[in-house]
Tab-separated table of C-alpha atoms in Angstrom:
chain	number	residue	atom	x	y	z
A	29	MET	CA	-44.796	74.895	-44.056
A	30	GLU	CA	-41.549	73.375	-42.903
A	31	ARG	CA	-38.378	74.160	-44.750
A	32	ASP	CA	-35.849	71.424	-45.321
A	33	VAL	CA	-32.403	72.171	-43.918
A	34	PRO	CA	-29.496	70.354	-45.444
A	35	ALA	CA	-27.780	67.845	-43.186
A	36	GLY	CA	-24.430	69.622	-43.687
A	37	GLN	CA	-25.844	72.813	-42.226
A	38	TYR	CA	-27.023	70.943	-39.123
A	39	LEU	CA	-23.568	69.483	-38.758
A	40	ALA	CA	-21.873	72.867	-39.148
A	41	THR	CA	-24.208	74.469	-36.642
A	42	GLY	CA	-23.670	71.694	-34.117
A	43	LEU	CA	-19.932	71.797	-34.503
A	44	GLY	CA	-19.967	75.605	-34.032
A	45	ALA	CA	-21.926	75.291	-30.825
A	46	VAL	CA	-19.637	72.607	-29.515
A	47	THR	CA	-16.576	74.628	-30.502
A	48	GLY	CA	-17.960	77.762	-28.760
A	49	GLN	CA	-18.697	75.842	-25.592
A	50	THR	CA	-15.270	74.268	-25.655
A	51	ARG	CA	-13.610	77.675	-26.154
A	52	GLY	CA	-15.612	79.124	-23.212
A	53	ILE	CA	-14.606	76.240	-20.968
A	54	MET	CA	-10.965	76.667	-21.953
A	55	MET	CA	-11.083	80.437	-21.323
A	56	ARG	CA	-12.643	79.944	-17.870
A	57	SER	CA	-10.026	77.343	-17.098
A	58	THR	CA	-7.260	79.735	-18.158
A	59	VAL	CA	-8.710	82.584	-16.058
A	60	LEU	CA	-8.981	80.348	-13.000
A	61	SER	CA	-5.469	79.108	-13.571
A	62	ASN	CA	-4.103	82.677	-13.881
A	63	SER	CA	-6.091	83.806	-10.821
A	64	ALA	CA	-4.724	80.976	-8.718
A	65	SER	CA	-1.217	81.778	-9.894
A	66	THR	CA	-1.681	85.463	-9.004
A	67	TRP	CA	-2.893	84.678	-5.488
A	68	ARG	CA	0.014	82.293	-4.999
A	69	ASN	CA	2.405	85.105	-5.980
A	70	VAL	CA	0.725	87.605	-3.632
A	71	PHE	CA	0.858	85.112	-0.768
A	72	CYS	CA	4.553	84.440	-1.349
A	73	VAL	CA	5.425	88.149	-1.457
A	74	ALA	CA	3.424	88.799	1.731
A	75	LEU	CA	5.141	85.894	3.466
A	76	VAL	CA	8.572	87.235	2.505
A	77	CYS	CA	7.660	90.759	3.717
A	78	VAL	CA	6.369	89.543	7.073
A	79	THR	CA	9.428	87.343	7.588
A	80	TRP	CA	11.762	90.227	6.651
A	81	TRP	CA	9.916	92.604	9.005
A	82	PHE	CA	10.468	90.347	12.007
A	83	LEU	CA	14.046	89.424	11.145
A	84	VAL	CA	15.394	92.922	10.328
A	85	PRO	CA	15.844	95.235	13.372
A	86	THR	CA	13.711	98.381	13.266
A	87	TRP	CA	16.671	100.711	13.750
A	88	SER	CA	18.065	99.583	10.395
A	89	LEU	CA	14.838	100.741	8.732
A	90	GLY	CA	15.319	104.294	10.029
A	91	PHE	CA	12.079	104.300	12.087
A	92	THR	CA	13.097	106.555	15.017
A	93	ASP	CA	9.763	108.193	15.851
A	94	ARG	CA	7.442	106.849	18.522
A	95	ILE	CA	4.683	107.932	20.883
A	96	VAL	CA	5.981	109.362	24.165
A	97	ALA	CA	2.634	110.434	25.645
A	98	VAL	CA	-1.100	110.235	25.002
A	99	VAL	CA	-3.289	113.130	26.158
A	100	ASN	CA	-6.947	112.153	25.834
A	101	LYS	CA	-7.207	111.324	22.106
A	102	GLU	CA	-4.039	113.135	21.014
A	103	VAL	CA	-0.503	111.789	20.896
A	104	ILE	CA	2.821	113.495	21.538
A	105	THR	CA	5.617	111.939	19.507
A	106	LEU	CA	9.342	111.809	20.062
A	107	THR	CA	9.672	114.187	17.101
A	108	ASP	CA	7.416	116.715	18.877
A	109	LEU	CA	9.574	116.467	21.986
A	110	GLN	CA	12.861	116.782	20.095
A	111	HIS	CA	11.547	119.825	18.226
A	112	GLU	CA	10.770	121.598	21.502
A	113	ILE	CA	14.082	120.706	23.125
A	114	ARG	CA	16.403	121.309	20.165
A	115	ASP	CA	17.948	124.537	21.512
A	116	GLU	CA	18.389	123.077	24.995
A	117	TYR	CA	20.075	120.015	23.492
A	118	SER	CA	22.717	122.182	21.816
A	119	ARG	CA	23.302	124.163	25.007
A	120	LEU	CA	23.711	121.051	27.163
A	121	LYS	CA	25.882	119.305	24.567
A	122	ALA	CA	28.292	122.239	24.538
A	123	LYS	CA	28.562	122.280	28.340
A	124	TYR	CA	28.401	118.632	29.467
A	125	HIS	CA	29.703	115.285	28.243
A	126	GLY	CA	29.210	111.569	28.822
A	127	GLU	CA	26.975	110.424	31.667
A	128	GLU	CA	26.485	113.944	33.020
A	129	PHE	CA	25.137	115.100	29.660
A	130	GLU	CA	22.813	112.072	29.422
A	131	ARG	CA	21.499	112.664	32.947
A	132	ARG	CA	20.819	116.350	32.414
A	133	TYR	CA	19.355	115.827	28.942
A	134	THR	CA	16.986	113.102	30.173
A	135	GLN	CA	15.875	115.344	33.029
A	136	LYS	CA	15.260	118.230	30.624
A	137	GLN	CA	13.309	115.934	28.276
A	138	ARG	CA	10.971	114.982	31.119
A	139	GLU	CA	10.475	118.634	32.073
A	140	VAL	CA	9.686	119.625	28.481
A	141	LEU	CA	7.379	116.621	28.021
A	142	ASN	CA	5.405	117.648	31.113
A	143	ALA	CA	5.126	121.159	29.680
A	144	LEU	CA	3.884	119.735	26.356
A	145	ILE	CA	1.253	117.679	28.182
A	146	ASP	CA	0.097	120.788	30.070
A	147	GLU	CA	-0.079	122.711	26.800
A	148	ARG	CA	-2.112	120.003	25.037
A	149	LEU	CA	-4.579	119.883	27.926
A	150	GLN	CA	-5.089	123.640	27.755
A	151	LEU	CA	-5.466	123.712	23.969
A	152	GLN	CA	-8.031	120.916	24.203
A	153	GLU	CA	-9.895	122.853	26.901
A	154	ALA	CA	-9.883	125.995	24.742
A	155	LYS	CA	-11.376	124.026	21.861
A	156	ALA	CA	-13.970	122.389	24.124
A	157	ILE	CA	-15.304	125.711	25.436
A	158	GLY	CA	-15.073	127.467	22.070
A	159	ILE	CA	-12.134	129.839	22.615
A	160	SER	CA	-10.047	130.769	19.574
A	161	VAL	CA	-7.961	133.620	18.187
A	162	THR	CA	-8.521	135.258	14.831
A	163	GLN	CA	-5.885	136.332	12.345
A	164	GLU	CA	-6.819	139.944	13.115
A	165	GLU	CA	-6.047	139.365	16.805
A	166	ILE	CA	-2.700	137.793	15.921
A	167	ASP	CA	-1.797	140.686	13.608
A	168	ALA	CA	-2.733	143.251	16.261
A	169	ALA	CA	-0.650	141.430	18.893
A	170	LEU	CA	2.316	141.206	16.520
A	171	ARG	CA	2.243	144.966	16.056
A	172	ARG	CA	2.693	145.311	19.820
A	173	THR	CA	5.095	142.397	20.322
A	174	PRO	CA	7.238	141.270	17.357
A	175	LEU	CA	8.110	137.602	16.882
A	176	LEU	CA	11.179	136.244	18.632
A	177	PRO	CA	14.014	135.164	16.281
A	178	THR	CA	13.201	131.447	16.734
A	179	GLN	CA	9.402	131.843	16.909
A	180	THR	CA	6.897	131.171	14.128
A	181	GLU	CA	3.578	132.941	13.710
A	182	GLU	CA	1.799	129.651	14.445
A	183	GLU	CA	3.628	129.320	17.770
A	184	PHE	CA	2.881	132.966	18.564
A	185	GLY	CA	-0.814	132.389	17.875
A	186	LYS	CA	-0.798	129.346	20.152
A	187	GLN	CA	0.676	131.376	23.017
A	188	LEU	CA	-1.890	134.104	22.406
A	189	LEU	CA	-4.660	131.507	22.633
A	190	LEU	CA	-3.266	130.130	25.910
A	191	LYS	CA	-3.134	133.639	27.375
A	192	LYS	CA	-6.730	134.251	26.313
A	193	LEU	CA	-7.760	130.994	27.979
A	194	PHE	CA	-5.849	131.892	31.171
A	195	ASP	CA	-7.460	135.329	31.358
A	196	LEU	CA	-10.942	133.860	30.919
A	197	GLU	CA	-10.676	130.770	33.107
A	198	VAL	CA	-8.229	131.867	35.813
A	199	ARG	CA	-7.257	135.506	36.000
A	200	ARG	CA	-10.738	137.004	35.976
A	201	ASN	CA	-11.492	135.036	39.155
A	202	VAL	CA	-8.509	136.513	41.041
A	203	VAL	CA	-9.622	139.356	43.319
A	204	VAL	CA	-7.459	141.500	45.634
A	205	GLU	CA	-9.271	143.774	48.080
A	206	GLU	CA	-8.079	147.276	48.965
A	207	GLY	CA	-7.528	146.333	52.606
A	208	GLU	CA	-5.214	143.496	51.603
A	209	LEU	CA	-2.870	145.928	49.878
A	210	ARG	CA	-2.443	148.010	53.018
A	211	ARG	CA	-1.924	144.905	55.204
A	212	HIS	CA	0.717	143.547	52.837
A	213	TYR	CA	2.522	146.899	52.936
A	214	GLU	CA	2.533	146.980	56.742
A	215	VAL	CA	3.549	143.324	57.221
A	216	ASN	CA	6.461	143.535	54.745
A	217	PRO	CA	8.033	146.966	55.356
A	218	HIS	CA	11.511	145.762	54.342
A	219	ASN	CA	10.237	145.176	50.794
A	220	PHE	CA	9.163	148.786	50.354
A	221	ARG	CA	12.138	150.837	51.491
A	222	LEU	CA	14.536	153.041	49.604
A	223	GLN	CA	18.034	151.626	49.965
A	224	PRO	CA	20.776	153.881	51.359
A	225	GLN	CA	22.351	156.082	48.702
A	226	PHE	CA	25.887	157.441	48.633
A	227	ARG	CA	27.365	160.374	46.737
A	228	LEU	CA	30.849	159.227	45.815
A	229	LYS	CA	34.044	160.676	44.394
A	230	GLN	CA	37.156	158.760	43.457
A	231	ILE	CA	40.725	158.953	42.279
A	232	PHE	CA	41.141	156.207	39.713
A	233	LEU	CA	44.398	154.763	38.385
A	234	ASN	CA	44.107	152.617	35.279
A	235	ALA	CA	45.826	149.205	35.191
A	236	ASN	CA	45.673	147.440	31.824
A	237	SER	CA	48.619	145.105	32.482
A	238	GLU	CA	50.273	143.470	35.472
A	239	GLU	CA	53.195	145.877	35.301
A	240	ALA	CA	50.835	148.865	35.107
A	241	ARG	CA	48.840	147.456	38.032
A	242	GLN	CA	51.910	147.337	40.255
A	243	ARG	CA	52.820	150.926	39.361
A	244	ALA	CA	49.233	152.087	39.949
A	245	LEU	CA	49.063	150.322	43.305
A	246	SER	CA	52.324	151.917	44.481
A	247	LYS	CA	51.120	155.359	43.393
A	248	ALA	CA	47.724	154.868	45.078
A	249	GLN	CA	49.438	153.905	48.333
A	250	ALA	CA	51.552	157.068	48.141
A	251	ILE	CA	48.433	159.199	47.563
A	252	TYR	CA	46.652	157.555	50.498
A	253	ALA	CA	49.657	158.162	52.764
A	254	ASP	CA	49.633	161.853	51.755
A	255	TRP	CA	45.937	162.314	52.607
A	256	LYS	CA	45.341	164.889	55.382
A	257	PRO	CA	41.611	165.730	55.348
A	258	GLU	CA	41.971	168.640	57.778
A	259	GLU	CA	44.547	170.315	55.533
A	260	THR	CA	43.559	169.580	51.928
A	261	SER	CA	40.653	168.678	49.667
A	262	LEU	CA	40.533	165.554	47.522
A	263	GLU	CA	41.008	167.700	44.407
A	264	ASP	CA	44.184	169.298	45.814
A	265	LEU	CA	45.505	165.886	46.835
A	266	ALA	CA	44.928	164.517	43.335
A	267	ALA	CA	46.563	167.551	41.724
A	268	ARG	CA	49.701	167.133	43.830
A	269	HIS	CA	50.055	163.636	42.372
A	270	THR	CA	49.028	164.637	38.812
A	271	GLN	CA	45.730	162.751	39.059
A	272	PHE	CA	42.091	163.684	38.559
A	273	VAL	CA	38.975	163.330	40.711
A	274	SER	CA	35.885	161.809	39.100
A	275	GLU	CA	32.351	162.272	40.430
A	276	LEU	CA	30.358	159.001	40.627
A	277	GLY	CA	27.165	160.728	41.785
A	278	TRP	CA	24.425	159.092	43.856
A	279	VAL	CA	24.666	155.299	43.880
A	280	GLU	CA	23.387	152.312	45.861
A	281	GLU	CA	25.518	149.372	46.919
A	282	LYS	CA	23.920	147.192	44.235
A	283	ASP	CA	25.197	149.591	41.562
A	284	LEU	CA	28.846	148.927	42.468
A	285	VAL	CA	31.173	146.010	41.787
A	286	ALA	CA	31.758	143.834	44.855
A	287	PRO	CA	35.093	145.335	46.089
A	288	LEU	CA	33.707	148.895	45.907
A	289	ALA	CA	30.379	147.933	47.512
A	290	GLN	CA	32.202	146.308	50.417
A	291	ALA	CA	34.396	149.389	50.874
A	292	VAL	CA	31.340	151.681	50.935
A	293	LYS	CA	29.792	149.567	53.716
A	294	GLU	CA	32.855	150.099	55.908
A	295	LEU	CA	33.811	153.643	54.923
A	296	ILE	CA	33.037	156.611	57.181
A	297	PRO	CA	31.726	159.630	55.230
A	298	GLY	CA	34.432	162.244	54.642
A	299	THR	CA	37.326	159.792	54.904
A	300	LEU	CA	39.407	158.373	52.067
A	301	SER	CA	39.436	154.626	51.473
A	302	ARG	CA	42.588	152.592	51.224
A	303	PRO	CA	43.493	151.552	47.647
A	304	ILE	CA	40.821	149.177	46.274
A	305	GLU	CA	41.678	146.786	43.453
A	306	THR	CA	39.178	145.863	40.745
A	307	GLN	CA	39.604	144.275	37.336
A	308	VAL	CA	40.025	147.658	35.658
A	309	GLY	CA	42.391	149.363	38.078
A	310	ILE	CA	42.951	150.924	41.523
A	311	HIS	CA	40.372	153.144	43.262
A	312	LEU	CA	40.535	155.618	46.138
A	313	LEU	CA	36.959	156.386	47.261
A	314	ILE	CA	35.441	159.064	49.430
A	315	ILE	CA	31.798	159.359	50.551
A	316	GLU	CA	30.652	162.956	50.235
A	317	GLU	CA	27.066	162.493	51.459
A	318	VAL	CA	24.644	159.739	52.546
A	319	LYS	CA	20.873	159.373	52.179
A	320	GLU	CA	19.665	156.895	54.776
A	321	SER	CA	17.180	154.123	54.035
A	322	GLN	CA	13.543	155.203	54.294
A	323	PRO	CA	10.156	153.663	53.455
A	324	TYR	CA	8.338	154.369	50.214
A	325	PRO	CA	4.955	156.061	50.738
A	326	PHE	CA	2.103	153.540	50.418
A	327	GLU	CA	0.548	155.494	47.555
A	328	GLN	CA	3.784	155.215	45.603
A	329	VAL	CA	3.924	151.402	45.793
A	330	GLU	CA	0.199	150.568	45.899
A	331	ARG	CA	-0.004	149.572	42.237
A	332	ASP	CA	3.152	147.465	42.530
A	333	ILE	CA	1.701	145.614	45.528
A	334	HIS	CA	-1.547	144.981	43.637
A	335	ALA	CA	0.327	143.597	40.623
A	336	GLN	CA	2.467	141.404	42.885
A	337	LEU	CA	-0.535	139.912	44.717
A	338	VAL	CA	-2.502	139.361	41.495
A	339	LYS	CA	0.485	137.557	39.989
A	340	GLN	CA	1.000	135.431	43.100
A	341	ARG	CA	-2.648	134.429	43.414
A	342	GLY	CA	-2.975	133.947	39.676
A	343	GLU	CA	-0.137	131.417	39.741
A	344	GLU	CA	-1.762	129.568	42.643
A	345	ALA	CA	-5.150	129.552	40.887
A	346	TYR	CA	-3.543	128.387	37.633
A	347	ARG	CA	-1.886	125.413	39.341
A	348	GLY	CA	-5.207	124.406	40.886
A	349	TRP	CA	-7.081	124.808	37.590
A	350	LEU	CA	-4.473	122.788	35.678
A	351	LYS	CA	-4.590	120.069	38.338
A	352	GLY	CA	-8.337	119.832	37.750
A	353	LEU	CA	-7.809	119.399	33.991
A	354	LYS	CA	-5.342	116.584	34.645
A	355	GLN	CA	-7.656	114.787	37.051
A	356	LYS	CA	-10.438	114.499	34.477
A	357	ALA	CA	-8.125	113.702	31.537
A	358	PHE	CA	-6.619	110.467	30.235
A	359	ILE	CA	-2.827	110.845	30.288
A	360	ASP	CA	-0.489	107.989	29.397
A	361	VAL	CA	3.239	108.809	29.560
A	362	ARG	CA	5.414	106.329	27.667
A	363	PHE	CA	8.789	108.014	28.025
């Protein structure tokens, strides 16, 4: 059975539907209008930013870092380089100025950059073949070798890792045969000789000022003129001039300052030297006894020869190994 609906209700319902549709259309129109306005604003801001980026020089933005080298998939930045060279920069800046400073600093930068590239290659190789160092290994090494004043534990661990890599990849392949040690000893005898030794005594006159130096020199000349080795000892000679004799003991030429070393070369044992001037005063030397140069026994230097040859061959092997890493790597230097 159909129910009659008043005409007014139909009208109200129709008007409500129309009003709802109209409101929906208006809302969609407003949203679209706002969306378009938003995109216009974004576009304008982006355009201003891009224009500003190209017009304003990068140095005014404070962007000083850049890539100076690429090693395989890793980059070395200018900041990395400056961090490594900071101490050298201060040293060079204090010693050189102007173009000379710039030349030396640029040269040092290139040297340090090459070292950084070598280091990155080795660290990458260590990672590739599964070599690492544990915290326990670092702690044990630190107990034997404390950190340097400017060194961090991270840097120490890195050096420990590089040493571990070197020992595994290079040093273990270096072999020195017993016969090679003997041949090296026989071919290089001058490297394994005791240097001549001299037992010295002296009369020393202090000179802490120019006036005192002149007085000391005059007195030393008088002592030298009074020296008669066949009649008196050095001690008696010194006593006559109210001076003392000091025993220098056994020394080599390398132990003496240059003026004294030169005098010892020319002095005949048992004779008194002429007055010798040094920064501290005036010396009168006498050689009491001489031990001539003689070879070390092979057994005494065998271990030193072995260490020397291992070091020499290890360095050669390391250069060859590192060259191989570079040949198979991608390296792009942009400095």
